[in-house]
């Protein structure tokens, strides 16, 4: 095998795409900053138990493990940043009130999450801790939509569900180890046959409710249907009410519902959402409420957030043209160097043509040139 061949689902990011990703990163973090979110930078590498404790089997399977040569302990390469941000909120900041945090950095997966996906996503997200009310859920939804609009994503649709519905139907029911994962998978895949087999020994109300979830997807009218066919449990009533309220706050943004959608990691505890773009087969953003995420760090408080992969996002939006640049000659002259420095300080891109390379392709599509006119260096349109 050639030394330059990369592992499957791992790829270099070349200049034009890298530039676009970096522009998106800056714009989206600026959008989060505009809402009052503070940037944090957790490490890529942590002790394995810190990364995985309480986060379910799925995240463990996605995490690369290695041995620390200094301590002999097992380390993990993060597969998701949310547990790290929860640790920061619980132990390093430890604030009493609301804390808003955002981040952007690579995560590493043992397997691609979907066909053609990178195993090294560039994950950007935002999280709000310390408020249990729906106001926090709505803020996260609005921020995630604003981020996609800042990236010029068209045809946005929000798909919503609530983890409390399935949790209520499965509460106090004994099931074999591993069955819960299979039940969640059957619900997500709308596999009524598998689901009926898994819940055949459950109480009739719970089994009927789970089977009903498979059909409960569509427009806002589905919430009324859910209220009619699902058991009248307080948690289910609250979940349906919250979904109704949140969807009403999103104005003209189209909203759909899939009450069987339980995809994702194990820490979701309430409203969940995914945002799709027109023509996209997979969500660009996923998020929701995960009030239990800080419990393993000794601080169990309300939390809600979202995340996205900028490498996936950049494929879904139109390429941006290069900002026009200025071509300048290379030289020792102090006045030339001063003119170039002044232009760069003003935010211009100035590309110096090295000796012998005057006829090479202009990668920056320079539309102006710096040249001497009347004893001064002047920028002129080509």
GROMACS .gro file of C-alpha atoms in nm:
model
  382
    1UNK     CA    1   0.000   0.000   0.000
    2UNK     CA    2   0.129   0.347  -0.085
    3UNK     CA    3   0.242   0.556   0.209
    4UNK     CA    4   0.024   0.847   0.102
    5UNK     CA    5  -0.306   0.654   0.104
    6UNK     CA    6  -0.523   0.758   0.399
    7UNK     CA    7  -0.752   0.526   0.601
    8UNK     CA    8  -1.110   0.475   0.483
    9UNK     CA    9  -1.339   0.772   0.554
   10UNK     CA   10  -1.043   0.994   0.641
   11UNK     CA   11  -0.950   1.272   0.397
   12UNK     CA   12  -0.736   1.580   0.356
   13UNK     CA   13  -0.919   1.910   0.323
   14UNK     CA   14  -0.777   2.105   0.030
   15UNK     CA   15  -0.742   2.485   0.008
   16UNK     CA   16  -1.076   2.596  -0.138
   17UNK     CA   17  -1.281   2.373   0.092
   18UNK     CA   18  -1.060   2.451   0.393
   19UNK     CA   19  -1.109   2.823   0.332
   20UNK     CA   20  -1.486   2.775   0.312
   21UNK     CA   21  -1.494   2.565   0.630
   22UNK     CA   22  -1.288   2.824   0.817
   23UNK     CA   23  -1.518   3.105   0.702
   24UNK     CA   24  -1.818   2.906   0.824
   25UNK     CA   25  -1.648   2.833   1.155
   26UNK     CA   26  -1.588   3.201   1.219
   27UNK     CA   27  -1.939   3.307   1.115
   28UNK     CA   28  -2.115   3.040   1.321
   29UNK     CA   29  -1.906   3.103   1.633
   30UNK     CA   30  -1.977   3.473   1.589
   31UNK     CA   31  -2.348   3.391   1.573
   32UNK     CA   32  -2.320   3.197   1.901
   33UNK     CA   33  -2.121   3.483   2.055
   34UNK     CA   34  -2.404   3.715   1.955
   35UNK     CA   35  -2.634   3.511   2.179
   36UNK     CA   36  -2.387   3.533   2.469
   37UNK     CA   37  -2.219   3.191   2.435
   38UNK     CA   38  -1.858   3.164   2.556
   39UNK     CA   39  -1.603   2.965   2.358
   40UNK     CA   40  -1.435   2.663   2.521
   41UNK     CA   41  -1.169   2.431   2.378
   42UNK     CA   42  -1.176   2.086   2.542
   43UNK     CA   43  -0.884   1.850   2.472
   44UNK     CA   44  -0.907   1.591   2.198
   45UNK     CA   45  -0.773   1.325   2.436
   46UNK     CA   46  -0.906   1.235   2.783
   47UNK     CA   47  -0.919   0.949   3.029
   48UNK     CA   48  -1.167   0.702   2.887
   49UNK     CA   49  -1.396   0.693   3.191
   50UNK     CA   50  -1.441   1.070   3.174
   51UNK     CA   51  -1.543   1.053   2.809
   52UNK     CA   52  -1.781   0.759   2.839
   53UNK     CA   53  -1.928   0.738   3.188
   54UNK     CA   54  -2.307   0.749   3.164
   55UNK     CA   55  -2.318   0.806   2.789
   56UNK     CA   56  -2.433   0.468   2.667
   57UNK     CA   57  -2.295   0.187   2.452
   58UNK     CA   58  -2.321   0.373   2.120
   59UNK     CA   59  -2.066   0.636   2.216
   60UNK     CA   60  -1.831   0.370   2.354
   61UNK     CA   61  -1.835   0.184   2.023
   62UNK     CA   62  -1.753   0.507   1.837
   63UNK     CA   63  -1.453   0.592   2.058
   64UNK     CA   64  -1.092   0.508   1.972
   65UNK     CA   65  -0.898   0.380   2.277
   66UNK     CA   66  -0.525   0.387   2.346
   67UNK     CA   67  -0.287   0.352   2.640
   68UNK     CA   68  -0.122   0.656   2.798
   69UNK     CA   69   0.255   0.597   2.797
   70UNK     CA   70   0.293   0.829   3.099
   71UNK     CA   71   0.035   0.679   3.335
   72UNK     CA   72  -0.059   0.342   3.185
   73UNK     CA   73  -0.427   0.442   3.194
   74UNK     CA   74  -0.663   0.399   2.901
   75UNK     CA   75  -0.732   0.717   2.706
   76UNK     CA   76  -0.996   0.793   2.447
   77UNK     CA   77  -1.012   1.020   2.144
   78UNK     CA   78  -1.338   1.209   2.185
   79UNK     CA   79  -1.624   1.099   1.962
   80UNK     CA   80  -1.853   1.373   2.092
   81UNK     CA   81  -1.778   1.702   2.269
   82UNK     CA   82  -2.091   1.734   2.485
   83UNK     CA   83  -1.962   1.518   2.776
   84UNK     CA   84  -1.648   1.732   2.789
   85UNK     CA   85  -1.846   2.056   2.799
   86UNK     CA   86  -2.062   1.910   3.077
   87UNK     CA   87  -1.743   1.834   3.272
   88UNK     CA   88  -1.624   2.193   3.221
   89UNK     CA   89  -1.957   2.330   3.341
   90UNK     CA   90  -1.963   2.099   3.643
   91UNK     CA   91  -1.606   2.121   3.767
   92UNK     CA   92  -1.407   2.403   3.611
   93UNK     CA   93  -1.671   2.677   3.593
   94UNK     CA   94  -1.916   2.555   3.859
   95UNK     CA   95  -2.138   2.860   3.821
   96UNK     CA   96  -2.469   2.881   4.003
   97UNK     CA   97  -2.671   3.046   3.730
   98UNK     CA   98  -2.712   2.999   3.356
   99UNK     CA   99  -2.396   2.912   3.161
  100UNK     CA  100  -2.381   2.936   2.782
  101UNK     CA  101  -2.088   2.760   2.611
  102UNK     CA  102  -1.993   2.696   2.248
  103UNK     CA  103  -1.711   2.502   2.083
  104UNK     CA  104  -1.566   2.391   1.753
  105UNK     CA  105  -1.311   2.114   1.708
  106UNK     CA  106  -1.251   1.772   1.554
  107UNK     CA  107  -1.400   1.452   1.690
  108UNK     CA  108  -1.295   1.103   1.579
  109UNK     CA  109  -1.523   0.805   1.510
  110UNK     CA  110  -1.429   0.440   1.481
  111UNK     CA  111  -1.696   0.399   1.212
  112UNK     CA  112  -1.868   0.651   0.980
  113UNK     CA  113  -2.211   0.755   1.107
  114UNK     CA  114  -2.363   0.731   0.760
  115UNK     CA  115  -2.252   0.641   0.405
  116UNK     CA  116  -1.974   0.866   0.275
  117UNK     CA  117  -1.940   1.043   0.613
  118UNK     CA  118  -1.601   1.141   0.751
  119UNK     CA  119  -1.468   0.960   1.055
  120UNK     CA  120  -1.313   1.292   1.158
  121UNK     CA  121  -1.601   1.541   1.169
  122UNK     CA  122  -1.535   1.902   1.263
  123UNK     CA  123  -1.800   1.940   1.531
  124UNK     CA  124  -1.944   2.280   1.615
  125UNK     CA  125  -2.202   2.318   1.888
  126UNK     CA  126  -2.356   2.527   2.162
  127UNK     CA  127  -2.499   2.433   2.501
  128UNK     CA  128  -2.689   2.613   2.774
  129UNK     CA  129  -2.680   2.490   3.134
  130UNK     CA  130  -2.890   2.584   3.435
  131UNK     CA  131  -3.239   2.652   3.295
  132UNK     CA  132  -3.508   2.383   3.292
  133UNK     CA  133  -3.772   2.587   3.110
  134UNK     CA  134  -3.862   2.571   2.744
  135UNK     CA  135  -3.706   2.913   2.695
  136UNK     CA  136  -3.364   2.742   2.678
  137UNK     CA  137  -3.488   2.481   2.428
  138UNK     CA  138  -3.626   2.759   2.210
  139UNK     CA  139  -3.304   2.962   2.230
  140UNK     CA  140  -3.098   2.663   2.117
  141UNK     CA  141  -3.340   2.598   1.831
  142UNK     CA  142  -3.328   2.961   1.721
  143UNK     CA  143  -2.949   2.974   1.743
  144UNK     CA  144  -2.909   2.657   1.537
  145UNK     CA  145  -3.142   2.796   1.270
  146UNK     CA  146  -2.954   3.128   1.270
  147UNK     CA  147  -2.626   2.940   1.222
  148UNK     CA  148  -2.760   2.760   0.917
  149UNK     CA  149  -2.901   3.084   0.777
  150UNK     CA  150  -2.563   3.250   0.831
  151UNK     CA  151  -2.417   2.967   0.619
  152UNK     CA  152  -2.678   3.046   0.351
  153UNK     CA  153  -2.849   2.706   0.379
  154UNK     CA  154  -3.182   2.707   0.196
  155UNK     CA  155  -3.510   2.525   0.255
  156UNK     CA  156  -3.477   2.453   0.628
  157UNK     CA  157  -3.715   2.211   0.800
  158UNK     CA  158  -3.717   2.126   1.172
  159UNK     CA  159  -3.809   1.770   1.273
  160UNK     CA  160  -3.898   1.724   1.641
  161UNK     CA  161  -3.954   1.444   1.890
  162UNK     CA  162  -3.931   1.392   2.267
  163UNK     CA  163  -3.742   1.122   2.452
  164UNK     CA  164  -3.987   1.136   2.744
  165UNK     CA  165  -4.256   0.962   2.541
  166UNK     CA  166  -4.065   0.638   2.492
  167UNK     CA  167  -3.915   0.664   2.840
  168UNK     CA  168  -4.265   0.683   2.990
  169UNK     CA  169  -4.385   0.383   2.790
  170UNK     CA  170  -4.083   0.178   2.902
  171UNK     CA  171  -4.074   0.292   3.265
  172UNK     CA  172  -4.084   0.015   3.527
  173UNK     CA  173  -4.080  -0.257   3.261
  174UNK     CA  174  -3.822  -0.532   3.305
  175UNK     CA  175  -3.634  -0.614   2.988
  176UNK     CA  176  -3.328  -0.818   2.904
  177UNK     CA  177  -2.989  -0.643   2.864
  178UNK     CA  178  -2.959  -0.511   2.513
  179UNK     CA  179  -3.333  -0.512   2.448
  180UNK     CA  180  -3.358  -0.137   2.507
  181UNK     CA  181  -3.109  -0.071   2.228
  182UNK     CA  182  -3.304  -0.302   1.998
  183UNK     CA  183  -3.633  -0.132   2.089
  184UNK     CA  184  -3.487   0.209   2.012
  185UNK     CA  185  -3.350   0.080   1.681
  186UNK     CA  186  -3.685  -0.076   1.587
  187UNK     CA  187  -3.862   0.251   1.662
  188UNK     CA  188  -3.614   0.455   1.460
  189UNK     CA  189  -3.640   0.211   1.167
  190UNK     CA  190  -4.023   0.196   1.190
  191UNK     CA  191  -3.993  -0.183   1.220
  192UNK     CA  192  -4.329  -0.276   1.370
  193UNK     CA  193  -4.267  -0.650   1.336
  194UNK     CA  194  -3.943  -0.641   1.535
  195UNK     CA  195  -4.098  -0.406   1.788
  196UNK     CA  196  -4.401  -0.630   1.841
  197UNK     CA  197  -4.170  -0.924   1.905
  198UNK     CA  198  -3.961  -0.727   2.156
  199UNK     CA  199  -4.256  -0.600   2.358
  200UNK     CA  200  -4.481  -0.905   2.340
  201UNK     CA  201  -4.443  -0.963   2.719
  202UNK     CA  202  -4.492  -0.598   2.814
  203UNK     CA  203  -4.820  -0.466   2.960
  204UNK     CA  204  -5.074  -0.412   2.683
  205UNK     CA  205  -5.085  -0.033   2.725
  206UNK     CA  206  -4.707  -0.001   2.688
  207UNK     CA  207  -4.686  -0.240   2.394
  208UNK     CA  208  -4.974  -0.070   2.213
  209UNK     CA  209  -4.818   0.271   2.282
  210UNK     CA  210  -4.480   0.167   2.141
  211UNK     CA  211  -4.642   0.021   1.830
  212UNK     CA  212  -4.845   0.340   1.787
  213UNK     CA  213  -4.525   0.549   1.786
  214UNK     CA  214  -4.419   0.384   1.460
  215UNK     CA  215  -4.711   0.558   1.287
  216UNK     CA  216  -4.686   0.891   1.466
  217UNK     CA  217  -4.496   1.109   1.223
  218UNK     CA  218  -4.600   1.401   1.007
  219UNK     CA  219  -4.731   1.756   1.054
  220UNK     CA  220  -4.842   1.925   1.375
  221UNK     CA  221  -5.174   1.739   1.353
  222UNK     CA  222  -4.990   1.425   1.459
  223UNK     CA  223  -4.966   1.565   1.813
  224UNK     CA  224  -5.344   1.552   1.851
  225UNK     CA  225  -5.344   1.197   1.716
  226UNK     CA  226  -5.072   1.106   1.967
  227UNK     CA  227  -5.278   1.247   2.253
  228UNK     CA  228  -5.566   1.028   2.141
  229UNK     CA  229  -5.383   0.696   2.097
  230UNK     CA  230  -5.106   0.707   2.359
  231UNK     CA  231  -5.162   0.624   2.728
  232UNK     CA  232  -5.261   0.934   2.932
  233UNK     CA  233  -4.935   0.946   3.128
  234UNK     CA  234  -4.820   1.282   3.273
  235UNK     CA  235  -4.478   1.265   3.103
  236UNK     CA  236  -4.638   1.202   2.763
  237UNK     CA  237  -4.888   1.483   2.816
  238UNK     CA  238  -4.606   1.723   2.908
  239UNK     CA  239  -4.395   1.617   2.609
  240UNK     CA  240  -4.678   1.671   2.360
  241UNK     CA  241  -4.758   2.010   2.513
  242UNK     CA  242  -4.392   2.119   2.491
  243UNK     CA  243  -4.362   2.008   2.128
  244UNK     CA  244  -4.676   2.203   2.043
  245UNK     CA  245  -4.547   2.519   2.212
  246UNK     CA  246  -4.200   2.506   2.058
  247UNK     CA  247  -4.327   2.446   1.708
  248UNK     CA  248  -4.560   2.746   1.742
  249UNK     CA  249  -4.262   2.971   1.826
  250UNK     CA  250  -4.071   2.896   1.505
  251UNK     CA  251  -4.283   3.120   1.285
  252UNK     CA  252  -4.262   3.040   0.915
  253UNK     CA  253  -4.003   2.762   0.953
  254UNK     CA  254  -4.166   2.430   0.850
  255UNK     CA  255  -4.189   2.181   1.138
  256UNK     CA  256  -4.256   1.808   1.126
  257UNK     CA  257  -4.269   1.545   1.399
  258UNK     CA  258  -4.143   1.188   1.434
  259UNK     CA  259  -4.230   1.062   1.781
  260UNK     CA  260  -4.043   0.734   1.725
  261UNK     CA  261  -3.712   0.905   1.645
  262UNK     CA  262  -3.469   0.794   1.917
  263UNK     CA  263  -3.145   0.816   1.723
  264UNK     CA  264  -2.838   0.950   1.897
  265UNK     CA  265  -2.660   0.895   2.222
  266UNK     CA  266  -2.819   0.782   2.545
  267UNK     CA  267  -2.827   1.110   2.732
  268UNK     CA  268  -3.132   1.279   2.574
  269UNK     CA  269  -3.404   1.338   2.833
  270UNK     CA  270  -3.658   1.566   2.666
  271UNK     CA  271  -3.728   1.750   2.342
  272UNK     CA  272  -3.502   1.646   2.054
  273UNK     CA  273  -3.473   1.804   1.713
  274UNK     CA  274  -3.304   1.765   1.378
  275UNK     CA  275  -3.276   2.031   1.107
  276UNK     CA  276  -3.277   1.935   0.740
  277UNK     CA  277  -3.205   2.139   0.430
  278UNK     CA  278  -3.403   2.111   0.108
  279UNK     CA  279  -3.297   1.797  -0.076
  280UNK     CA  280  -3.073   1.671   0.208
  281UNK     CA  281  -3.101   1.305   0.303
  282UNK     CA  282  -2.955   1.352   0.650
  283UNK     CA  283  -2.986   1.618   0.917
  284UNK     CA  284  -2.734   1.903   0.922
  285UNK     CA  285  -2.800   1.974   1.292
  286UNK     CA  286  -2.909   1.754   1.580
  287UNK     CA  287  -2.981   1.866   1.932
  288UNK     CA  288  -3.212   1.860   2.228
  289UNK     CA  289  -3.235   1.844   2.605
  290UNK     CA  290  -3.007   1.620   2.811
  291UNK     CA  291  -3.061   1.712   3.174
  292UNK     CA  292  -2.872   1.407   3.306
  293UNK     CA  293  -2.547   1.469   3.119
  294UNK     CA  294  -2.372   1.635   3.416
  295UNK     CA  295  -2.481   1.378   3.676
  296UNK     CA  296  -2.172   1.161   3.633
  297UNK     CA  297  -1.957   1.465   3.711
  298UNK     CA  298  -2.144   1.528   4.036
  299UNK     CA  299  -2.356   1.817   3.911
  300UNK     CA  300  -2.690   1.719   3.767
  301UNK     CA  301  -2.853   2.031   3.627
  302UNK     CA  302  -3.062   2.124   3.323
  303UNK     CA  303  -2.883   2.124   2.987
  304UNK     CA  304  -2.983   2.165   2.623
  305UNK     CA  305  -2.772   2.207   2.310
  306UNK     CA  306  -2.700   2.121   1.948
  307UNK     CA  307  -2.410   2.016   1.729
  308UNK     CA  308  -2.325   1.996   1.360
  309UNK     CA  309  -2.038   1.878   1.139
  310UNK     CA  310  -1.887   2.165   0.940
  311UNK     CA  311  -1.742   1.916   0.689
  312UNK     CA  312  -2.095   1.795   0.618
  313UNK     CA  313  -2.231   2.149   0.615
  314UNK     CA  314  -1.979   2.279   0.361
  315UNK     CA  315  -2.093   2.015   0.112
  316UNK     CA  316  -2.455   2.128   0.149
  317UNK     CA  317  -2.397   2.495   0.064
  318UNK     CA  318  -2.278   2.668  -0.250
  319UNK     CA  319  -1.904   2.735  -0.280
  320UNK     CA  320  -1.803   3.092  -0.208
  321UNK     CA  321  -1.593   3.291  -0.451
  322UNK     CA  322  -1.244   3.390  -0.346
  323UNK     CA  323  -1.212   3.744  -0.221
  324UNK     CA  324  -1.031   3.947  -0.484
  325UNK     CA  325  -0.657   3.974  -0.420
  326UNK     CA  326  -0.377   4.208  -0.526
  327UNK     CA  327  -0.069   4.087  -0.713
  328UNK     CA  328   0.257   4.257  -0.621
  329UNK     CA  329   0.617   4.219  -0.737
  330UNK     CA  330   0.876   4.075  -0.504
  331UNK     CA  331   1.150   4.314  -0.401
  332UNK     CA  332   1.377   4.457  -0.130
  333UNK     CA  333   1.274   4.818  -0.171
  334UNK     CA  334   1.154   4.971   0.155
  335UNK     CA  335   0.873   5.167  -0.010
  336UNK     CA  336   0.742   4.850  -0.181
  337UNK     CA  337   0.749   4.656   0.143
  338UNK     CA  338   0.576   4.942   0.325
  339UNK     CA  339   0.303   4.960   0.060
  340UNK     CA  340   0.242   4.584   0.085
  341UNK     CA  341   0.234   4.597   0.465
  342UNK     CA  342  -0.018   4.882   0.458
  343UNK     CA  343  -0.250   4.696   0.222
  344UNK     CA  344  -0.235   4.380   0.434
  345UNK     CA  345  -0.305   4.583   0.750
  346UNK     CA  346  -0.615   4.714   0.573
  347UNK     CA  347  -0.738   4.356   0.527
  348UNK     CA  348  -0.631   4.307   0.167
  349UNK     CA  349  -0.478   3.984   0.037
  350UNK     CA  350  -0.150   4.068  -0.135
  351UNK     CA  351   0.028   3.789  -0.324
  352UNK     CA  352   0.394   3.858  -0.399
  353UNK     CA  353   0.511   3.698  -0.724
  354UNK     CA  354   0.843   3.527  -0.656
  355UNK     CA  355   1.120   3.571  -0.914
  356UNK     CA  356   1.085   3.332  -1.209
  357UNK     CA  357   0.718   3.251  -1.140
  358UNK     CA  358   0.553   3.542  -1.318
  359UNK     CA  359   0.376   3.322  -1.575
  360UNK     CA  360   0.228   3.067  -1.333
  361UNK     CA  361  -0.143   3.024  -1.273
  362UNK     CA  362  -0.290   3.281  -1.035
  363UNK     CA  363  -0.466   3.070  -0.772
  364UNK     CA  364  -0.617   3.377  -0.603
  365UNK     CA  365  -0.762   3.525  -0.922
  366UNK     CA  366  -0.600   3.860  -0.852
  367UNK     CA  367  -0.801   4.141  -1.011
  368UNK     CA  368  -0.560   4.422  -0.917
  369UNK     CA  369  -0.188   4.478  -0.932
  370UNK     CA  370   0.049   4.688  -0.722
  371UNK     CA  371   0.286   4.879  -0.950
  372UNK     CA  372   0.494   5.198  -0.949
  373UNK     CA  373   0.323   5.511  -1.084
  374UNK     CA  374   0.494   5.848  -1.064
  375UNK     CA  375   0.736   5.735  -0.797
  376UNK     CA  376   0.466   5.578  -0.576
  377UNK     CA  377   0.322   5.229  -0.542
  378UNK     CA  378  -0.038   5.232  -0.664
  379UNK     CA  379  -0.304   4.961  -0.684
  380UNK     CA  380  -0.458   4.939  -1.030
  381UNK     CA  381  -0.731   4.718  -1.174
  382UNK     CA  382  -0.598   4.458  -1.416
   0.00000   0.00000   0.00000
